[in-house]
mmCIF file of C-alpha atoms and ligand atoms in Angstrom:
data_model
loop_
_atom_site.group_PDB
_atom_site.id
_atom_site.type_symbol
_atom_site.label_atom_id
_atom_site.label_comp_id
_atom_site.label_asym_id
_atom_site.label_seq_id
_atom_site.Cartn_x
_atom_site.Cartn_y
_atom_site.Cartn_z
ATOM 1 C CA UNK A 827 0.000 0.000 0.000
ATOM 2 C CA UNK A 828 1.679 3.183 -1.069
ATOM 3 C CA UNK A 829 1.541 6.835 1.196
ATOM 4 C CA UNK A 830 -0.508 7.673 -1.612
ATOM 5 C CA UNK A 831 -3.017 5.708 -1.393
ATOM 6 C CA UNK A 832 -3.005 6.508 2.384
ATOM 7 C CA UNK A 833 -3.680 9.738 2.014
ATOM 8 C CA UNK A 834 -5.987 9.863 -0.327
ATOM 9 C CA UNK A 835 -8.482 7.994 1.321
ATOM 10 C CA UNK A 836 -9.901 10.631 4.002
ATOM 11 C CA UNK A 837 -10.440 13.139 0.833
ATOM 12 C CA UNK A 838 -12.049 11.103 -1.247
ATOM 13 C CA UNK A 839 -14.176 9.621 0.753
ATOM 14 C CA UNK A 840 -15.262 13.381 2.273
ATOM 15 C CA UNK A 841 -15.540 14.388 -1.322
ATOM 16 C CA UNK A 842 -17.777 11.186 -2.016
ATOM 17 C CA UNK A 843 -19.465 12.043 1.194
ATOM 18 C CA UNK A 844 -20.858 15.554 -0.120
ATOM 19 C CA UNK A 845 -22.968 13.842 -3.024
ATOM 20 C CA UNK A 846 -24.334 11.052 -0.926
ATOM 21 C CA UNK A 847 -27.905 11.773 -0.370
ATOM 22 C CA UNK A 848 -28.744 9.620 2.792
ATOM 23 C CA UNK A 849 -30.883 11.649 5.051
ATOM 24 C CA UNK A 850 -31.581 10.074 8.698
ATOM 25 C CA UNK A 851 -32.908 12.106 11.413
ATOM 26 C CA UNK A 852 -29.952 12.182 13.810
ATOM 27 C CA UNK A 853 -27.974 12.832 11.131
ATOM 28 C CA UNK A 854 -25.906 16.232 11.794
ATOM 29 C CA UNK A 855 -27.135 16.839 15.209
ATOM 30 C CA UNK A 856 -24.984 18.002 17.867
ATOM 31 C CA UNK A 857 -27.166 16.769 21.224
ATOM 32 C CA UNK A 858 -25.213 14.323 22.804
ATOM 33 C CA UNK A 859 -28.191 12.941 24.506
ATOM 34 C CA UNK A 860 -30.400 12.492 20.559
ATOM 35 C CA UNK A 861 -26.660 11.517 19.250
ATOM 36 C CA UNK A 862 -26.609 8.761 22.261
ATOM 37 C CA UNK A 863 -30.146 7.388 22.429
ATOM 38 C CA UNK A 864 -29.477 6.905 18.253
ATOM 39 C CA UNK A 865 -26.400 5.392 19.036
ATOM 40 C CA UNK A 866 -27.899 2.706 20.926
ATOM 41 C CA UNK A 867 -30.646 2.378 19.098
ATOM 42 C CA UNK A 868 -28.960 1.087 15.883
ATOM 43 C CA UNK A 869 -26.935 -1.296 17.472
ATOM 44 C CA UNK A 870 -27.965 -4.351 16.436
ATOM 45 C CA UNK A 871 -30.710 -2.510 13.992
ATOM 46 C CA UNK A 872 -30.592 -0.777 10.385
ATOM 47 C CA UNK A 873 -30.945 2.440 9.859
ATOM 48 C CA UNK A 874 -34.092 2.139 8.353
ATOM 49 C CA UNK A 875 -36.121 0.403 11.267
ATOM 50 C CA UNK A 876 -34.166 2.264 14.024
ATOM 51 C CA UNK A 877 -36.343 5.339 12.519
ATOM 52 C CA UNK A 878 -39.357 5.118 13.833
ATOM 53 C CA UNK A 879 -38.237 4.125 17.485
ATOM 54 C CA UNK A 880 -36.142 7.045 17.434
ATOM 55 C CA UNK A 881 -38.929 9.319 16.701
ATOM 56 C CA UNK A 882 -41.105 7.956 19.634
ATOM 57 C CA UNK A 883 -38.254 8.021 21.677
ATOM 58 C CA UNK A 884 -37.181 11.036 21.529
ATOM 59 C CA UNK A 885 -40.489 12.801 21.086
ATOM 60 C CA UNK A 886 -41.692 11.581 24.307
ATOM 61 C CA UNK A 887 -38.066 11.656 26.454
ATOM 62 C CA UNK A 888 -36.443 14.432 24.497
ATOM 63 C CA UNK A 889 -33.943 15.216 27.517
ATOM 64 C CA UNK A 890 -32.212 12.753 29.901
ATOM 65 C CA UNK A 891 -34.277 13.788 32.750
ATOM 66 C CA UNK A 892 -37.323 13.183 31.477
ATOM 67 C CA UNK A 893 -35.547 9.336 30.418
ATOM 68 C CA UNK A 894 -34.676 8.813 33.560
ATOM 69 C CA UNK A 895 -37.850 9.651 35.202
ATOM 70 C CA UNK A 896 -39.768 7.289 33.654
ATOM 71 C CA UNK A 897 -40.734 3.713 34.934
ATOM 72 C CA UNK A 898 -38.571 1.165 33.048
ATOM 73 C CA UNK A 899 -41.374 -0.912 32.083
ATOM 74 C CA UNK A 900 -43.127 1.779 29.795
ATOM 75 C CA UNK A 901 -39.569 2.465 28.160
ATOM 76 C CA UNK A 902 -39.361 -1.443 27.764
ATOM 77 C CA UNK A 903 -42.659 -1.306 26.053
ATOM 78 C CA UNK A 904 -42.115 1.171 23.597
ATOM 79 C CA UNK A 905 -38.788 -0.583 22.678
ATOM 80 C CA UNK A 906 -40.812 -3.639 21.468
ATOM 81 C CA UNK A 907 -40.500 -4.906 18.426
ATOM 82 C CA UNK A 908 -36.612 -3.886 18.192
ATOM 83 C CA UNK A 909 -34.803 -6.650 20.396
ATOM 84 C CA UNK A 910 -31.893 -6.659 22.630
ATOM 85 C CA UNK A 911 -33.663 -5.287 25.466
ATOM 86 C CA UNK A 912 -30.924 -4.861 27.173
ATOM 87 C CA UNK A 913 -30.465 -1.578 25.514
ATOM 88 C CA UNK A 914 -32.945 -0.446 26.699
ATOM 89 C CA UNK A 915 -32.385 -1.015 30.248
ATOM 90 C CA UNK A 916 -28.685 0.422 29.874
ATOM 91 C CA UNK A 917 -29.942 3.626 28.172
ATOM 92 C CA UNK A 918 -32.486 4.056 31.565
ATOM 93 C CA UNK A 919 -30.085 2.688 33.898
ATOM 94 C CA UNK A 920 -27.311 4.943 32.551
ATOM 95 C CA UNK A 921 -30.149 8.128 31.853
ATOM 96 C CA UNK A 922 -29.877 7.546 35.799
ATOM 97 C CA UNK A 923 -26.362 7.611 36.465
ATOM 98 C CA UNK A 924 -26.284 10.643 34.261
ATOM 99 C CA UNK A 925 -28.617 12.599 36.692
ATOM 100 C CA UNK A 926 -27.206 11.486 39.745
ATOM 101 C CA UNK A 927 -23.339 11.512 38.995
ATOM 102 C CA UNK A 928 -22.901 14.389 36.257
ATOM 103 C CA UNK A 929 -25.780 16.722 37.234
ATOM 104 C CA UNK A 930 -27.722 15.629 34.405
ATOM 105 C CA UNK A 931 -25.393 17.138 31.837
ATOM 106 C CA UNK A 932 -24.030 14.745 29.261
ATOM 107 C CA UNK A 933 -20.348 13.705 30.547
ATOM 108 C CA UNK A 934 -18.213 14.904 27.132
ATOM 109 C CA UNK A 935 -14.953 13.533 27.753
ATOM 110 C CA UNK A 936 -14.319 9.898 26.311
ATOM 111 C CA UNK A 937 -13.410 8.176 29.514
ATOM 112 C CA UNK A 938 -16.508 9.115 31.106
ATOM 113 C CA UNK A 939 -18.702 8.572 28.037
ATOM 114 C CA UNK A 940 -17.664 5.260 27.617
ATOM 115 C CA UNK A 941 -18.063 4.408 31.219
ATOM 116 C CA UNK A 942 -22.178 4.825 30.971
ATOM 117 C CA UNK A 943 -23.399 0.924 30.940
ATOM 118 C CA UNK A 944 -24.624 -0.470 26.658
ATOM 119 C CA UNK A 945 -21.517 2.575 25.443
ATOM 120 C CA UNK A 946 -18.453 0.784 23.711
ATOM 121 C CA UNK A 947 -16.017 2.314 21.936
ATOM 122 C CA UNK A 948 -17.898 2.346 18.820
ATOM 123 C CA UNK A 949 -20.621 4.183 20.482
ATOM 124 C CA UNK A 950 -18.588 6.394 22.803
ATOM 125 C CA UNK A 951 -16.308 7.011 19.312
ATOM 126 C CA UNK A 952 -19.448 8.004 17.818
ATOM 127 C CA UNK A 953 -20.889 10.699 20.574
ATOM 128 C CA UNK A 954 -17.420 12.267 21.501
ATOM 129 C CA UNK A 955 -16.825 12.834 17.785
ATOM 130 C CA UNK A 956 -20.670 13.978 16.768
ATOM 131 C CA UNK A 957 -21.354 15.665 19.436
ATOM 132 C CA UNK A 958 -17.441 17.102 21.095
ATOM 133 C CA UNK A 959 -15.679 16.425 17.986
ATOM 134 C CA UNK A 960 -13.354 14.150 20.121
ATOM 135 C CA UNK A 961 -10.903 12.357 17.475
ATOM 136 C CA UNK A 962 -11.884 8.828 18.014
ATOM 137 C CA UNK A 963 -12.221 6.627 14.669
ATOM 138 C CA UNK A 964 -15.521 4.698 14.765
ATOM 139 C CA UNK A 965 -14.860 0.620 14.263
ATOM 140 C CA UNK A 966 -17.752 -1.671 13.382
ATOM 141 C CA UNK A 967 -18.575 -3.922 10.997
ATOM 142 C CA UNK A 968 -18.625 -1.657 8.180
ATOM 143 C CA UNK A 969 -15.322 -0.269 8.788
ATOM 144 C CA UNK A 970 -13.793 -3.257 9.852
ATOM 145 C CA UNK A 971 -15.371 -4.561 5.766
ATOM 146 C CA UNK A 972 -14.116 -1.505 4.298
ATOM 147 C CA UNK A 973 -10.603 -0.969 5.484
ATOM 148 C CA UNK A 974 -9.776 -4.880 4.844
ATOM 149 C CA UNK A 975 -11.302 -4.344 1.814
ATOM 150 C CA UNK A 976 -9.178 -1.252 0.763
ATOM 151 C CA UNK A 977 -5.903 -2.828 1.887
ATOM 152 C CA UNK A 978 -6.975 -6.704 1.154
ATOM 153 C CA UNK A 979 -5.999 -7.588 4.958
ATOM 154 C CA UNK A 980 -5.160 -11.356 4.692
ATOM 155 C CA UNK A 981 -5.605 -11.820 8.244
ATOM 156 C CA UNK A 982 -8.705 -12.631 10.070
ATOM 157 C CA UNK A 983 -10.489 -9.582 11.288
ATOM 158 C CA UNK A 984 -11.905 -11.982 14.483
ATOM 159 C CA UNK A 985 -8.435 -12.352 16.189
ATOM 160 C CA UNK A 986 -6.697 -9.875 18.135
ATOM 161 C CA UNK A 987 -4.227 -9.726 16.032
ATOM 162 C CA UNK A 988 -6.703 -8.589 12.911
ATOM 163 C CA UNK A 989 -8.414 -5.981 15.079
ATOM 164 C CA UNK A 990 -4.761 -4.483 15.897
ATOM 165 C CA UNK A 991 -4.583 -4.795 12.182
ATOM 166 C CA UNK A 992 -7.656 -3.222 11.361
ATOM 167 C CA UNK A 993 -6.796 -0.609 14.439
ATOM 168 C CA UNK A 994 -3.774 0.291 12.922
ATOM 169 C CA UNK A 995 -4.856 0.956 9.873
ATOM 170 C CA UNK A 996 -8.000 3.068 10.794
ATOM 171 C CA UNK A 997 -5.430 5.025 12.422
ATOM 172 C CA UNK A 998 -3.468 5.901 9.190
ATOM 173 C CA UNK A 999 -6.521 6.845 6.985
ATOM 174 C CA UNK A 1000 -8.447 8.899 10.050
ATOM 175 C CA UNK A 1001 -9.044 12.185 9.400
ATOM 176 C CA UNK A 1002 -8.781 13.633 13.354
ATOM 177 C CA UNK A 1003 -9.263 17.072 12.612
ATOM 178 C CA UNK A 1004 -12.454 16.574 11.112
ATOM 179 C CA UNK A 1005 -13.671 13.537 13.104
ATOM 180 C CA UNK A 1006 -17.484 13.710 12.923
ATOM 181 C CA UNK A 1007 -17.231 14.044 8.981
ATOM 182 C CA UNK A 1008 -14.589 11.359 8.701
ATOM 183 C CA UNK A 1009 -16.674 8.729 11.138
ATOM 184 C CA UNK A 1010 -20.028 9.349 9.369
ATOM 185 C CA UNK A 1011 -18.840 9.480 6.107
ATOM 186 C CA UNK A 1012 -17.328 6.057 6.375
ATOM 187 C CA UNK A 1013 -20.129 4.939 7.847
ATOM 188 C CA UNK A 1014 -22.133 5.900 5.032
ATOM 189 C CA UNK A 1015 -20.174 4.115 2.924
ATOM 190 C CA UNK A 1016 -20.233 0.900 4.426
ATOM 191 C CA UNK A 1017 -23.647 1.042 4.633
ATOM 192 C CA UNK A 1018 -24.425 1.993 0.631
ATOM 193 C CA UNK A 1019 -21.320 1.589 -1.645
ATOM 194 C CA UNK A 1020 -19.000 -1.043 -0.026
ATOM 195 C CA UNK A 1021 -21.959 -3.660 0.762
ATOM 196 C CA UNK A 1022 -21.067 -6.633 2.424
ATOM 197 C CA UNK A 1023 -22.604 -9.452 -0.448
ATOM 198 C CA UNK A 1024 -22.392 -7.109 -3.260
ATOM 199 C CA UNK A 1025 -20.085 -4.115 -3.055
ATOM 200 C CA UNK A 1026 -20.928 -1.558 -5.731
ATOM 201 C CA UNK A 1027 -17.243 -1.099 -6.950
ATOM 202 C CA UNK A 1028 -17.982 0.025 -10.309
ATOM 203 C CA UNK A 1029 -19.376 3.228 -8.551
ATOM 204 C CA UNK A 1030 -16.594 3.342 -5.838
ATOM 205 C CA UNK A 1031 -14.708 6.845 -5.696
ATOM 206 C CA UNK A 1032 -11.265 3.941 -4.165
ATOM 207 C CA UNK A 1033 -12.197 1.571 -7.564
ATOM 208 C CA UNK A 1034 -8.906 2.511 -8.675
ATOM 209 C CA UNK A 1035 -7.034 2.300 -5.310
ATOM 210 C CA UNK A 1036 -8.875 -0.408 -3.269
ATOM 211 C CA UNK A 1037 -6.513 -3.708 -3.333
ATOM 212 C CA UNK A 1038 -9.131 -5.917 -3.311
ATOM 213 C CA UNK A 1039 -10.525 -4.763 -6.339
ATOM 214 C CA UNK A 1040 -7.374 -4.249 -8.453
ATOM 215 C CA UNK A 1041 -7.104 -7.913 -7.040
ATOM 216 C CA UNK A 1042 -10.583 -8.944 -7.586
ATOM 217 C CA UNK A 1043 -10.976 -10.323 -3.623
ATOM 218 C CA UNK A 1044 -13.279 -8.128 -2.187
ATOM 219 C CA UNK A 1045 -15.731 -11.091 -2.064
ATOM 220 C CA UNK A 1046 -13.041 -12.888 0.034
ATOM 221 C CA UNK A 1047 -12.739 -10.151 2.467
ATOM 222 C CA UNK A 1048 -12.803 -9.937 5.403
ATOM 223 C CA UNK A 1049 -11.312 -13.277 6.519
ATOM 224 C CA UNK A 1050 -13.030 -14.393 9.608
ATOM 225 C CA UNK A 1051 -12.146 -18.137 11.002
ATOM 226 C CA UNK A 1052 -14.607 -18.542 13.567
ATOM 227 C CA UNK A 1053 -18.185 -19.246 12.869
ATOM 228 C CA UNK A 1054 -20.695 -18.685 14.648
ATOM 229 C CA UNK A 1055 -22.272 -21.122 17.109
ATOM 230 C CA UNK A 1056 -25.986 -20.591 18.476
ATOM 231 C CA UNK A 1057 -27.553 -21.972 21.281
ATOM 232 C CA UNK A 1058 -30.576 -24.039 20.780
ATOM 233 C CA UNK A 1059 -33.568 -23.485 23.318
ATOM 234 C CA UNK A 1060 -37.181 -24.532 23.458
ATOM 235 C CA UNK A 1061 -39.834 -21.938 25.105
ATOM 236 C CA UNK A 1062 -43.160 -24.013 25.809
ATOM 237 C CA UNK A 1063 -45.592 -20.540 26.360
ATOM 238 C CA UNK A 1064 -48.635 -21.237 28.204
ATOM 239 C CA UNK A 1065 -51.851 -19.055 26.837
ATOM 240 C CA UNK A 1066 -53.962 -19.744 29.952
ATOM 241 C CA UNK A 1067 -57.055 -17.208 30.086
ATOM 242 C CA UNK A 1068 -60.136 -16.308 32.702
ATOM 243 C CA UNK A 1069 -62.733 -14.655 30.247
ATOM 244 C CA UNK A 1070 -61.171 -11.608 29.146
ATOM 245 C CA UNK A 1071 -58.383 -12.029 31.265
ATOM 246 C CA UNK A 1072 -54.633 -13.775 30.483
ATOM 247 C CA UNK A 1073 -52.115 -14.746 33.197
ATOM 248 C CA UNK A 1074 -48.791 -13.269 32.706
ATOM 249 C CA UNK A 1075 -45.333 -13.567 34.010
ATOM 250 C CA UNK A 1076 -42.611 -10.893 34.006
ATOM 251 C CA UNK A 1077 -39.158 -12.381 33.304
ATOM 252 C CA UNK A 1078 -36.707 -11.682 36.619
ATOM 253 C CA UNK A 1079 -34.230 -14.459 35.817
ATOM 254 C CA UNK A 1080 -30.552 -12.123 34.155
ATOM 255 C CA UNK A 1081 -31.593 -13.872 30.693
ATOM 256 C CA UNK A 1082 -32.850 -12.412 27.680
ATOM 257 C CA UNK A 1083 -35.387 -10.344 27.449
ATOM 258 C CA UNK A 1084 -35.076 -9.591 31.432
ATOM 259 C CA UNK A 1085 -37.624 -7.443 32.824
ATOM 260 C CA UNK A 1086 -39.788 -8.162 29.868
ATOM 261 C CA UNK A 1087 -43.527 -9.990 30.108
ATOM 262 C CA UNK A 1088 -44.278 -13.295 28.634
ATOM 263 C CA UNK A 1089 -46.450 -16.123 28.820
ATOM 264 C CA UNK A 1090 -45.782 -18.768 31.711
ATOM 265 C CA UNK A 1091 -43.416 -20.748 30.333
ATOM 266 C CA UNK A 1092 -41.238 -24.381 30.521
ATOM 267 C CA UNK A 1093 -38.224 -24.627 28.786
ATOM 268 C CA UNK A 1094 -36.482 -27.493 27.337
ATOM 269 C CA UNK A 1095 -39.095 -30.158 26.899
ATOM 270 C CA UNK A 1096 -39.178 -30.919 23.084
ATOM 271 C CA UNK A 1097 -42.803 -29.655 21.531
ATOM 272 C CA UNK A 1098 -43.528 -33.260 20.673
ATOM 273 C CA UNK A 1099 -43.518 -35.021 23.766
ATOM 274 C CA UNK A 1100 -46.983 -32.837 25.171
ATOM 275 C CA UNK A 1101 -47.077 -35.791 27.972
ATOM 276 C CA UNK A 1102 -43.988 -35.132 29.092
ATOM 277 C CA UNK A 1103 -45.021 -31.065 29.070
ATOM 278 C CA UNK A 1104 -48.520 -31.307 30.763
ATOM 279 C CA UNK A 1105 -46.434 -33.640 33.521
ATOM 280 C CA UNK A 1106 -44.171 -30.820 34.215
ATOM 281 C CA UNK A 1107 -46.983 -28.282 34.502
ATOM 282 C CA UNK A 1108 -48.361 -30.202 37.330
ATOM 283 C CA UNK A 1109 -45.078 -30.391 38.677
ATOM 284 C CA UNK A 1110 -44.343 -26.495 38.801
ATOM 285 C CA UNK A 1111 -47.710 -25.236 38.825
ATOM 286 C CA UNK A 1112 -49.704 -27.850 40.875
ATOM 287 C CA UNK A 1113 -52.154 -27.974 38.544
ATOM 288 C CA UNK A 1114 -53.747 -30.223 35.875
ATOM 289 C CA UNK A 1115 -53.243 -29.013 32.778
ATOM 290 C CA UNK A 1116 -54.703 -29.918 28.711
ATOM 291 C CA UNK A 1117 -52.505 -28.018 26.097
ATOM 292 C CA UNK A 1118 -53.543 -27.836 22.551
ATOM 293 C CA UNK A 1119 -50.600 -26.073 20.211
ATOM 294 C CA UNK A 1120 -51.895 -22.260 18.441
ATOM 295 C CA UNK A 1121 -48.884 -20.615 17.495
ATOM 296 C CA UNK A 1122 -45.035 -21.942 16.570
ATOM 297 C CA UNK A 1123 -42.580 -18.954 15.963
ATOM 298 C CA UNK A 1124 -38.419 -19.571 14.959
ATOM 299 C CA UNK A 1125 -36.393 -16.176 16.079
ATOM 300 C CA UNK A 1126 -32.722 -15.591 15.250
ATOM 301 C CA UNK A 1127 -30.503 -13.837 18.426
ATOM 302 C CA UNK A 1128 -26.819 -13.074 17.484
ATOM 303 C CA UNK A 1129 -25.757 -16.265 19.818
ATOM 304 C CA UNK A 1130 -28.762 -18.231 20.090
ATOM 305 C CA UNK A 1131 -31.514 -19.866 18.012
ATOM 306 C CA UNK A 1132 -35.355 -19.687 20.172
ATOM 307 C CA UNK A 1133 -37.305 -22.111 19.459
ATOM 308 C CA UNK A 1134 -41.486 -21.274 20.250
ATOM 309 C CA UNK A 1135 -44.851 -22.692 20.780
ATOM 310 C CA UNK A 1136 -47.640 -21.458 22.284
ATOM 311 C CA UNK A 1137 -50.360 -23.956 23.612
ATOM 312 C CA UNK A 1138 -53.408 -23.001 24.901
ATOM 313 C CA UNK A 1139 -53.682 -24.346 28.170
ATOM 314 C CA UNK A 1140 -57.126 -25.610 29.793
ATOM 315 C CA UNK A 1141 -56.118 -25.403 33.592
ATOM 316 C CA UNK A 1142 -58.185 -25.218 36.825
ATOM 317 C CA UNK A 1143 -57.363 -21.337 37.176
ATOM 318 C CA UNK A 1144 -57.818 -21.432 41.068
ATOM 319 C CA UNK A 1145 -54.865 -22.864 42.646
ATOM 320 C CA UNK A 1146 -52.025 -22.870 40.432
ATOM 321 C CA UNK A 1147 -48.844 -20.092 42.127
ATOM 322 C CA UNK A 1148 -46.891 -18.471 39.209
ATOM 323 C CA UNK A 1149 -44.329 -16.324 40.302
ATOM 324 C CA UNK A 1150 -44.108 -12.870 39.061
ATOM 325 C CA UNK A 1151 -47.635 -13.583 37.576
ATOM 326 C CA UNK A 1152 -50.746 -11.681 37.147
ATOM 327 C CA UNK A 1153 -54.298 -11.592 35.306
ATOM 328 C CA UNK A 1154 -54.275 -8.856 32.788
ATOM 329 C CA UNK A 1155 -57.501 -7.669 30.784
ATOM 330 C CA UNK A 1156 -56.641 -8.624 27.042
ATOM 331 C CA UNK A 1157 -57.213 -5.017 26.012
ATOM 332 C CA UNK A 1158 -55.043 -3.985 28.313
ATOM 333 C CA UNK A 1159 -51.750 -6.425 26.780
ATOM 334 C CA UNK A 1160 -50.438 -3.386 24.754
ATOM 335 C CA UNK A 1161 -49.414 -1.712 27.748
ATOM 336 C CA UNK A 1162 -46.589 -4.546 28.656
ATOM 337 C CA UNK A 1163 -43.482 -5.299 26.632
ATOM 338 C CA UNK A 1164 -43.367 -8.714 25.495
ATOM 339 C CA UNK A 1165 -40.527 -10.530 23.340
ATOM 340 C CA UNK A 1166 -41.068 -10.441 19.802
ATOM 341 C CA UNK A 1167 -41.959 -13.923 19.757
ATOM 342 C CA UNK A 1168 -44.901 -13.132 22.002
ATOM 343 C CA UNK A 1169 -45.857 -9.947 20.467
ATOM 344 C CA UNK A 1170 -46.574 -11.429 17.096
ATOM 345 C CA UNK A 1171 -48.503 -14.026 18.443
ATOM 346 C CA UNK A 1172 -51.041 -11.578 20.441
ATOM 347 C CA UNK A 1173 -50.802 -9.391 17.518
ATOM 348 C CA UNK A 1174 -52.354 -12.495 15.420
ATOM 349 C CA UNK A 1175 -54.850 -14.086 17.968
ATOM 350 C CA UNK A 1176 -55.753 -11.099 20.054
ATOM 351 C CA UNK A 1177 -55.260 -8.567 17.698
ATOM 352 C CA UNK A 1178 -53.639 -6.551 20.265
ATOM 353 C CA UNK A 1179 -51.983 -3.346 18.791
HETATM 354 S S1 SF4 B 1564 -13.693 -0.769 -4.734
HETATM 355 FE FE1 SF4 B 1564 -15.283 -2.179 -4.049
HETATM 356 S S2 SF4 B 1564 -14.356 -3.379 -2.411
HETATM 357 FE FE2 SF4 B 1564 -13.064 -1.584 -2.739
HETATM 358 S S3 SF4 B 1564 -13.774 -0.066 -1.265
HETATM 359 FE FE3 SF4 B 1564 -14.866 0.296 -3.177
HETATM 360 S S4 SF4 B 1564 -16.783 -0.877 -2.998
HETATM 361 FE FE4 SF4 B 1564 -15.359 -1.637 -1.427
#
């Protein structure tokens, strides 16, 4: 790789930058709190669905007091539909840290930044550059893709010695004194020119520079060895209903979807042995129980793979102890967050929101 095509990336992709038509709504703001609560929000999401959840969001908590004021379960709520609740409960906790330990003001040096709970250094890279123009390169994904990309890396990007790699190399091609620009702009690109399955290199402002196209590997970069392994679990859901009423459970256990409402459920037993499930529903709940299966659902999480049913349960309602449980009027459902899982499923049988 030559100085040249060093420093030429930082200009030409700010000059690419200036065309790119890409409007998003926390785009160019300098709030850190807005810059933040987007931050979080698209981790783990795209752009494109973050959008609306930002608008609600920020329309009805548009400062960090009026987050942190606010009962965790209706933030928890609102967040459904997006996943990785836990989020969610960093951006209250750490709305609450933010009142208590920095007077409410948004800390805007990078060492406390990145010490509020759900803020990496992605996302800390992100606020201290959008909103303090702190220079701290942004590394995700996209950059971690494009960089290996424009210097065909032959190293895995998942072993510490890629990420000093890729670390490195941000380093050389980083514009600091224009930070925000830089870190959006090659965000940008990731996200619309230098695509993961199909990178539009015809149209690439680097076509001519970018070593894995002069060497025709970009489909072979990045290298990563390890693949991915998910855990396999088996949710049994339990619709049991009282007239208009449904028993619910909120989730206490430190698991996913933590503080969120569900369905009593048993995990584990495989959906065809019912036997085997109605037997351990006596066992928990004390209770005889007849289950008939409504609703299967298959949902993807970045390490594991949940497995769903829901079977409508004919139980004795007297007499059976859930804990954390309760009997909620079915028009009242919307007001709980549930999983996705579970939200689908009331959306399709109770027609709840
Ligand atoms: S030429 Fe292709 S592979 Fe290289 S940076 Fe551009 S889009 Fe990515």
């Amino acid at each position: 790789m030559s100085e040249d095509n060093i420093s030429l990336f930082s200009p030409r992709l700010l000059d690419w930058h200036k065309s790119l038509d890409r409007p998003l709504p926390w785009k160019g703001i300098k709030d850190p709190y807005l810059i933040w609560v987007s931050e979080i929000i698209l981790q783990q999401t795209r752009a494109a669905q973050a959008t609306p959840y930002y608008h609600k969001i920020t329309e009805r908590f548009p400062t960090v007091a009026s987050l942190a004021a606010v009962p965790i379960d209706e933030l928890l709520s609102m967040w459904q539909g997006l996943g990785y609740y836990s989020r969610a409960r960093n951006l209250h906790f750490s709305a609450q840290i933010i009142m208590d330990n920095f007077g409410g003001e948004f800390p805007s040096n990078y060492k406390d930044i990145i010490s509020l709970k759900g803020v990496g250094k992605y996302t800390a890279a992100a606020i201290g550059s959008f909103a303090f123009g702190l220079p701290h390169p942004v590394i995700d994904g996209n950059v971690i893709r494009v960089l290996s990309r424009y210097f065909d890396l032959d190293e895995p990007v998942d072993t510490s010695e890629g990420l000093n790699k890729i670390n490195h190399l941000v380093q050389l091609v980083f514009n600091a004194k224009k930070p925000a620009k830089f870190n959006q702009a090659i965000m940008d690109f990731g996200a619309t020119v230098c695509l993961p399955k199909k990178p539009a290199c015809s149209s690439c402002p680097f076509t001519s520079f970018c070593q894995a196209s002069l060497n025709n590997t970009q489909s072979l970069r990045p290298i990563k060895t390890k693949k991915l392994k998910r855990k396999q679990r088996n949710f049994n859901f339990l619709m049991i209903s009282k007239g208009a009423k449904i028993y619910i459970q909120k989730r206490v256990e430190k698991d996913i979807w933590q503080e969120l409402y569900q369905l009593p459920m048993i995990e584990g037993v495989a959906f065809s042995k019912k036997s085997k499930l109605e037997k351990e529903a006596i066992d928990k709940w004390g209770t005889a129980v007849e289950l008939e299966p409504i609703f299967t659902h298959k949902q993807l999480l970045t390490h594991q793979s949940i497995h769903s049913i829901v079977w409508k349960a004919s139980m004795a309602p007297k007499g059976f102890s859930i804990p954390e449980g309760k009997w909620v009027n079915k028009a009242d459902l919307g007001d709980y967050g549930f999983p996705k899982t579970l939200a689908l499923f009331l959306k399709d049988f109770l027609y709840i929101r």
